[in-house]
Short mmCIF file of C-alpha atoms in Angstrom, two decimals:
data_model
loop_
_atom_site.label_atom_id
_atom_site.label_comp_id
_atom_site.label_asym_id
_atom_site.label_seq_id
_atom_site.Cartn_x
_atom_site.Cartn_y
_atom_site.Cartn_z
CA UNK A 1 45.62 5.25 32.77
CA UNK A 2 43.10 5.77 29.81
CA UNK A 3 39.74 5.08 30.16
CA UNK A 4 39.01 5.23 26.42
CA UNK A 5 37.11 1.92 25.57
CA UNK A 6 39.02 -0.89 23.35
CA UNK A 7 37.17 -2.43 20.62
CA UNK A 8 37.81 -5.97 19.45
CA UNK A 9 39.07 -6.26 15.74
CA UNK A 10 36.66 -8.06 13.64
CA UNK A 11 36.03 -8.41 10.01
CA UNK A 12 34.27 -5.89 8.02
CA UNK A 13 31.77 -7.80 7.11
CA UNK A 14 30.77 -9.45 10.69
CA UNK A 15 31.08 -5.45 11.72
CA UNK A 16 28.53 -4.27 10.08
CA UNK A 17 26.13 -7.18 10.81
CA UNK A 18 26.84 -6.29 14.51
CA UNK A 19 25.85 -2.57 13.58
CA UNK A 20 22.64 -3.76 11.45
CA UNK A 21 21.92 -5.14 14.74
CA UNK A 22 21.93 -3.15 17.00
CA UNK A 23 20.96 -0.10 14.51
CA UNK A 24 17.53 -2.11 13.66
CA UNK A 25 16.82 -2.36 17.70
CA UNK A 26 17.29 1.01 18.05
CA UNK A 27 15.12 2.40 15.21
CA UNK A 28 12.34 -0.32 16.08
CA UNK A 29 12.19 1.26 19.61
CA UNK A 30 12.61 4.78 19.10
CA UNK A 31 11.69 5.71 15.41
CA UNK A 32 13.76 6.86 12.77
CA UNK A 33 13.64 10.80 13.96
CA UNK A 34 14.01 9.88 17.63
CA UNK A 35 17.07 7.28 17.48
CA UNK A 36 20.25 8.71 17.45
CA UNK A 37 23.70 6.92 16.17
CA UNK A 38 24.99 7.64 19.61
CA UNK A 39 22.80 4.76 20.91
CA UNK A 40 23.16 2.83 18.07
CA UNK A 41 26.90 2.87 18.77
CA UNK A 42 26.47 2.09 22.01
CA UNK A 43 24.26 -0.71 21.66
CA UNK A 44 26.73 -2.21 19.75
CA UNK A 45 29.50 -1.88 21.36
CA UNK A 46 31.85 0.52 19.44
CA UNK A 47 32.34 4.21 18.46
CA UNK A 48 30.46 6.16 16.57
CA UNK A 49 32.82 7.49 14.24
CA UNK A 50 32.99 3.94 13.67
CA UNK A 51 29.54 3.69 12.63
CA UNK A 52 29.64 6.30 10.20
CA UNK A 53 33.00 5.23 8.67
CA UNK A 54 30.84 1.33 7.90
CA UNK A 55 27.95 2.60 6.96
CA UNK A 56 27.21 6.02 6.56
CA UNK A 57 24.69 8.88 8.14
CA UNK A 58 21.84 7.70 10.41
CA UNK A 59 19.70 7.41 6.35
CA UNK A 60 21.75 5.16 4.52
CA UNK A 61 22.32 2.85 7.93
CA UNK A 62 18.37 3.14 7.64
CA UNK A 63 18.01 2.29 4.06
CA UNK A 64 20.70 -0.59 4.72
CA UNK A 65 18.91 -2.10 7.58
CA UNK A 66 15.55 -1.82 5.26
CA UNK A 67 17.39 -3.63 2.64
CA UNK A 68 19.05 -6.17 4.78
CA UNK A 69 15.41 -7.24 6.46
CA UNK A 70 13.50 -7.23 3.08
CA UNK A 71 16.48 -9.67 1.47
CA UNK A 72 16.22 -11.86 4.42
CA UNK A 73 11.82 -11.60 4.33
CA UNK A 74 12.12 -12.50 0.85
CA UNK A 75 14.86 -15.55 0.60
CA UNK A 76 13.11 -17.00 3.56
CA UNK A 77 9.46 -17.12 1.32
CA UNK A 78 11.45 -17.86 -1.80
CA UNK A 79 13.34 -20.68 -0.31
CA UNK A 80 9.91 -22.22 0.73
CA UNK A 81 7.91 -22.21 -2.02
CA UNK A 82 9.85 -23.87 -4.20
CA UNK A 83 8.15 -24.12 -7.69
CA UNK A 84 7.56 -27.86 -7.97
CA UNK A 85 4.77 -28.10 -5.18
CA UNK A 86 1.32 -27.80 -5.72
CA UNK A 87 -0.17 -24.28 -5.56
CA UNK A 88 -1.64 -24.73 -2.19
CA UNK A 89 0.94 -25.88 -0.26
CA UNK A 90 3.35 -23.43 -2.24
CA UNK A 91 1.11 -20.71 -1.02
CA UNK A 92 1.17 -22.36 2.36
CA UNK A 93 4.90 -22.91 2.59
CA UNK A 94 5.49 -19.15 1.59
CA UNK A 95 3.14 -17.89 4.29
CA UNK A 96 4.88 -20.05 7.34
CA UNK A 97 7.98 -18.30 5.86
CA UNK A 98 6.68 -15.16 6.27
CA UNK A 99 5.43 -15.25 9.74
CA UNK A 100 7.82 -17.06 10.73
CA UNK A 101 10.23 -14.46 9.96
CA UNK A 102 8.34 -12.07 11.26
CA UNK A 103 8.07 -13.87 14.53
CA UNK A 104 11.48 -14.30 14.98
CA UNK A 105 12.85 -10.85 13.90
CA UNK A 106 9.79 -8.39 15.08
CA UNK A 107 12.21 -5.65 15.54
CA UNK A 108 13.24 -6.10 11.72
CA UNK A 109 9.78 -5.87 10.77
CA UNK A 110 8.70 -2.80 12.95
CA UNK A 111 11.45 -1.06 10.98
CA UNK A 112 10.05 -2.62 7.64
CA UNK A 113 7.06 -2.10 7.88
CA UNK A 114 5.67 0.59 10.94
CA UNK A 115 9.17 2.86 10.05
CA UNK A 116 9.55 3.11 6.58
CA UNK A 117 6.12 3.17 5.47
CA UNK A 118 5.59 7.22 7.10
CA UNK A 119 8.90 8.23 6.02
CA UNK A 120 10.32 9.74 2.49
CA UNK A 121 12.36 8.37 1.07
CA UNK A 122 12.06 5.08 3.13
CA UNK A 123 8.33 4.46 2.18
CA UNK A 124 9.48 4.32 -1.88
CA UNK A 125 12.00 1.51 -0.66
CA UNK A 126 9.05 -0.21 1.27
CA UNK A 127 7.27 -0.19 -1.77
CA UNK A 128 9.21 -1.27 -3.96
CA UNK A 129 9.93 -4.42 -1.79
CA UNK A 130 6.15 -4.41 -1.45
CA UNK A 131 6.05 -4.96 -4.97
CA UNK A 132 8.44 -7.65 -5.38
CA UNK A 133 6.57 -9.49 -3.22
CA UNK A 134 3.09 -9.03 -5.42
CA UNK A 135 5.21 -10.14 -8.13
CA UNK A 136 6.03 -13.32 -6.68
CA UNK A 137 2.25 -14.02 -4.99
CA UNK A 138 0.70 -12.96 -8.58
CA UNK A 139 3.20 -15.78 -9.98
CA UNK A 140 1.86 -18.16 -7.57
CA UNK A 141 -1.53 -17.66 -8.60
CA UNK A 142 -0.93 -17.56 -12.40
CA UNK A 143 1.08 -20.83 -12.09
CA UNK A 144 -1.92 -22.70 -9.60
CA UNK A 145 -4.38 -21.36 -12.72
CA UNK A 146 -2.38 -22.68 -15.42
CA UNK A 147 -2.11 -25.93 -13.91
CA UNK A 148 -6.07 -25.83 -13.90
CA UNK A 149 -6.14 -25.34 -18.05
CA UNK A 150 -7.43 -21.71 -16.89
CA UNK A 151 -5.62 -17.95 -17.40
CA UNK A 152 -7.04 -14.67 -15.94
CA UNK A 153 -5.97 -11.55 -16.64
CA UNK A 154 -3.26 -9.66 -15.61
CA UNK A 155 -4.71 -6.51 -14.03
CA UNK A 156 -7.04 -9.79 -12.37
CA UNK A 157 -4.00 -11.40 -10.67
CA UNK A 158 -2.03 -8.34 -9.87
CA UNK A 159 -5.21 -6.98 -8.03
CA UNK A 160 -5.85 -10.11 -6.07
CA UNK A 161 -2.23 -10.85 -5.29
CA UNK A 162 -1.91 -6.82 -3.88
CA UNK A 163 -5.23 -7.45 -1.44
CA UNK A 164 -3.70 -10.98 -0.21
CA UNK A 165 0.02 -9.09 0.70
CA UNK A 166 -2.09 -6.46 2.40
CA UNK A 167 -3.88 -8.57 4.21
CA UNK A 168 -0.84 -10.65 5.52
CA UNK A 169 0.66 -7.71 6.10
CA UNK A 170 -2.01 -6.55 8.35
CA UNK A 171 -1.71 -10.08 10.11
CA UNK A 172 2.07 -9.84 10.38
CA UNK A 173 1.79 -6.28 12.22
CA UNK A 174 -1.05 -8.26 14.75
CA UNK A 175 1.77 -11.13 14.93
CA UNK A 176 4.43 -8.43 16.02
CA UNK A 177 2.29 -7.11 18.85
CA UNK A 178 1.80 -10.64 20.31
CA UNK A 179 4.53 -12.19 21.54
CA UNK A 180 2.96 -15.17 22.11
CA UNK A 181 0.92 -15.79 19.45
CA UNK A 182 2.41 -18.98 17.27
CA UNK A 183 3.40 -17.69 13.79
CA UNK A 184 2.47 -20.96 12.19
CA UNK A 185 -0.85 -21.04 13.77
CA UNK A 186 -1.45 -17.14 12.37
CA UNK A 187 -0.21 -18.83 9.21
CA UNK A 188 -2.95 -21.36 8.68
CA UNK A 189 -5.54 -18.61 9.87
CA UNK A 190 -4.13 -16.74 6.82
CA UNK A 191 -4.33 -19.74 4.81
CA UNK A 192 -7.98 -20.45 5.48
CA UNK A 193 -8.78 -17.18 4.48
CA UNK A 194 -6.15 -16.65 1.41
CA UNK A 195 -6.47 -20.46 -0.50
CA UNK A 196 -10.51 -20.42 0.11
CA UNK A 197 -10.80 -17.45 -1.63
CA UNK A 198 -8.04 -18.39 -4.15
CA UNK A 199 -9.78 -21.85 -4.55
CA UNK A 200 -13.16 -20.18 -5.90
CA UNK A 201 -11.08 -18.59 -8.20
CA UNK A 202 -9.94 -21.46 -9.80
CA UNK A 203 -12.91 -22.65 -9.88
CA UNK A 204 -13.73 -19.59 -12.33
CA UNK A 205 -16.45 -18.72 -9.38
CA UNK A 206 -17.00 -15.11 -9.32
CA UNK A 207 -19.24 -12.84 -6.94
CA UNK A 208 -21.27 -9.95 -8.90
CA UNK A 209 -22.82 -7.29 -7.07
CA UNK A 210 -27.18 -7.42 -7.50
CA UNK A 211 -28.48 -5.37 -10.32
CA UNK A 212 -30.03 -1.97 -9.34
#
């Protein structure tokens, strides 16, 4: 009698979710170099020939399960902060999206964001999702000023909206390492410190350094 393992027939598409998986468990644990697409396979559940037929060599199943996490990171903030609400609690809504997701798929970001970063060609996807998501804070803030009869300039925005991602991003990697911390709670501590600052800038309040 063979001992060959049988594999349930599934859709494509429900497949490769199962692959995405088990592919972004593996990579999270072991790194991109170290993880292998026999364990990937075997995490979950089929053959590796089957793995590469779905979804290529162990890169593209990388740069898939990048895209696949950043898609889900960003409908989660963009189906929070809807456009209507005020800019604080748009700001607010968008971060409990974002550690939120973070808390519930911390393998997803370890591969986002501790995986990719190191690695070429990986770290030029990271960045460009990096910059989506500047896009989207530096709309936030230019839609909170207009609603204040103000407007700052670009370069302004684009450089405040980069050091509040970086910052969150920071907080999301402390998130990751603490199971038990609440990711709402870490979301109003990021709050506090993003809208205070953001709320002396639309008050047109400015620091300047002392003269020499």
């Amino acid at each position: 009698m063979s001992s060959a393992p049988t594999f349930k027939r599934l859709p494509r598409a429900v497949r490769e979710q199962q692959m995405l998986d088990a592919a972004v468990r593996v990579f999270s644990r072991r790194g991109f170099h170290a993880a292998s697409m026999d364990e990937i396979a075997e995490d979950a559940g089929i053959s590796k020939p089957m793995v590469y037929a779905y979804l290529g060599t162990k890169e593209e199943l990388f740069v898939a399960c990048l895209h696949r996490e950043g898609t889900r990171m960003m409908e989660a903030i963009a189906g929070a902060a809807a456009p209507d609400l005020p800019a604080d609690e748009r700001l607010w809504r968008g971060l409990r999206a974002f550690f939120g997701f973070v808390g519930a798929h911390r393998d997803g970001w370890a591969v986002l964001y501790r995986q990719a970063r190191g690695e070429q060609p990986f770290a030029g996807e990271l960045a460009a999702m990096r910059a989506r998501l500047v896009e989207v804070v530096a709309g936030m803030l230019d839609h909170a000023l207009r609603a204040e009869g103000r407007e700052v300039a670009g370069t302004d925005l684009e450089v405040v909206a980069y050091a509040l991602v970086g910052a969150t991003e920071s907080l999301a990697d402390w998130l990751a390492d603490h199971p038990d911390a609440d990711p709402e709670k870490t979301a109003t501590r990021m709050m506090n410190v993003a809208w205070l600052g953001a709320g002396q800038l639309l008050r047109g309040a400015t620091w300047r350094p002392p003269a020499s």
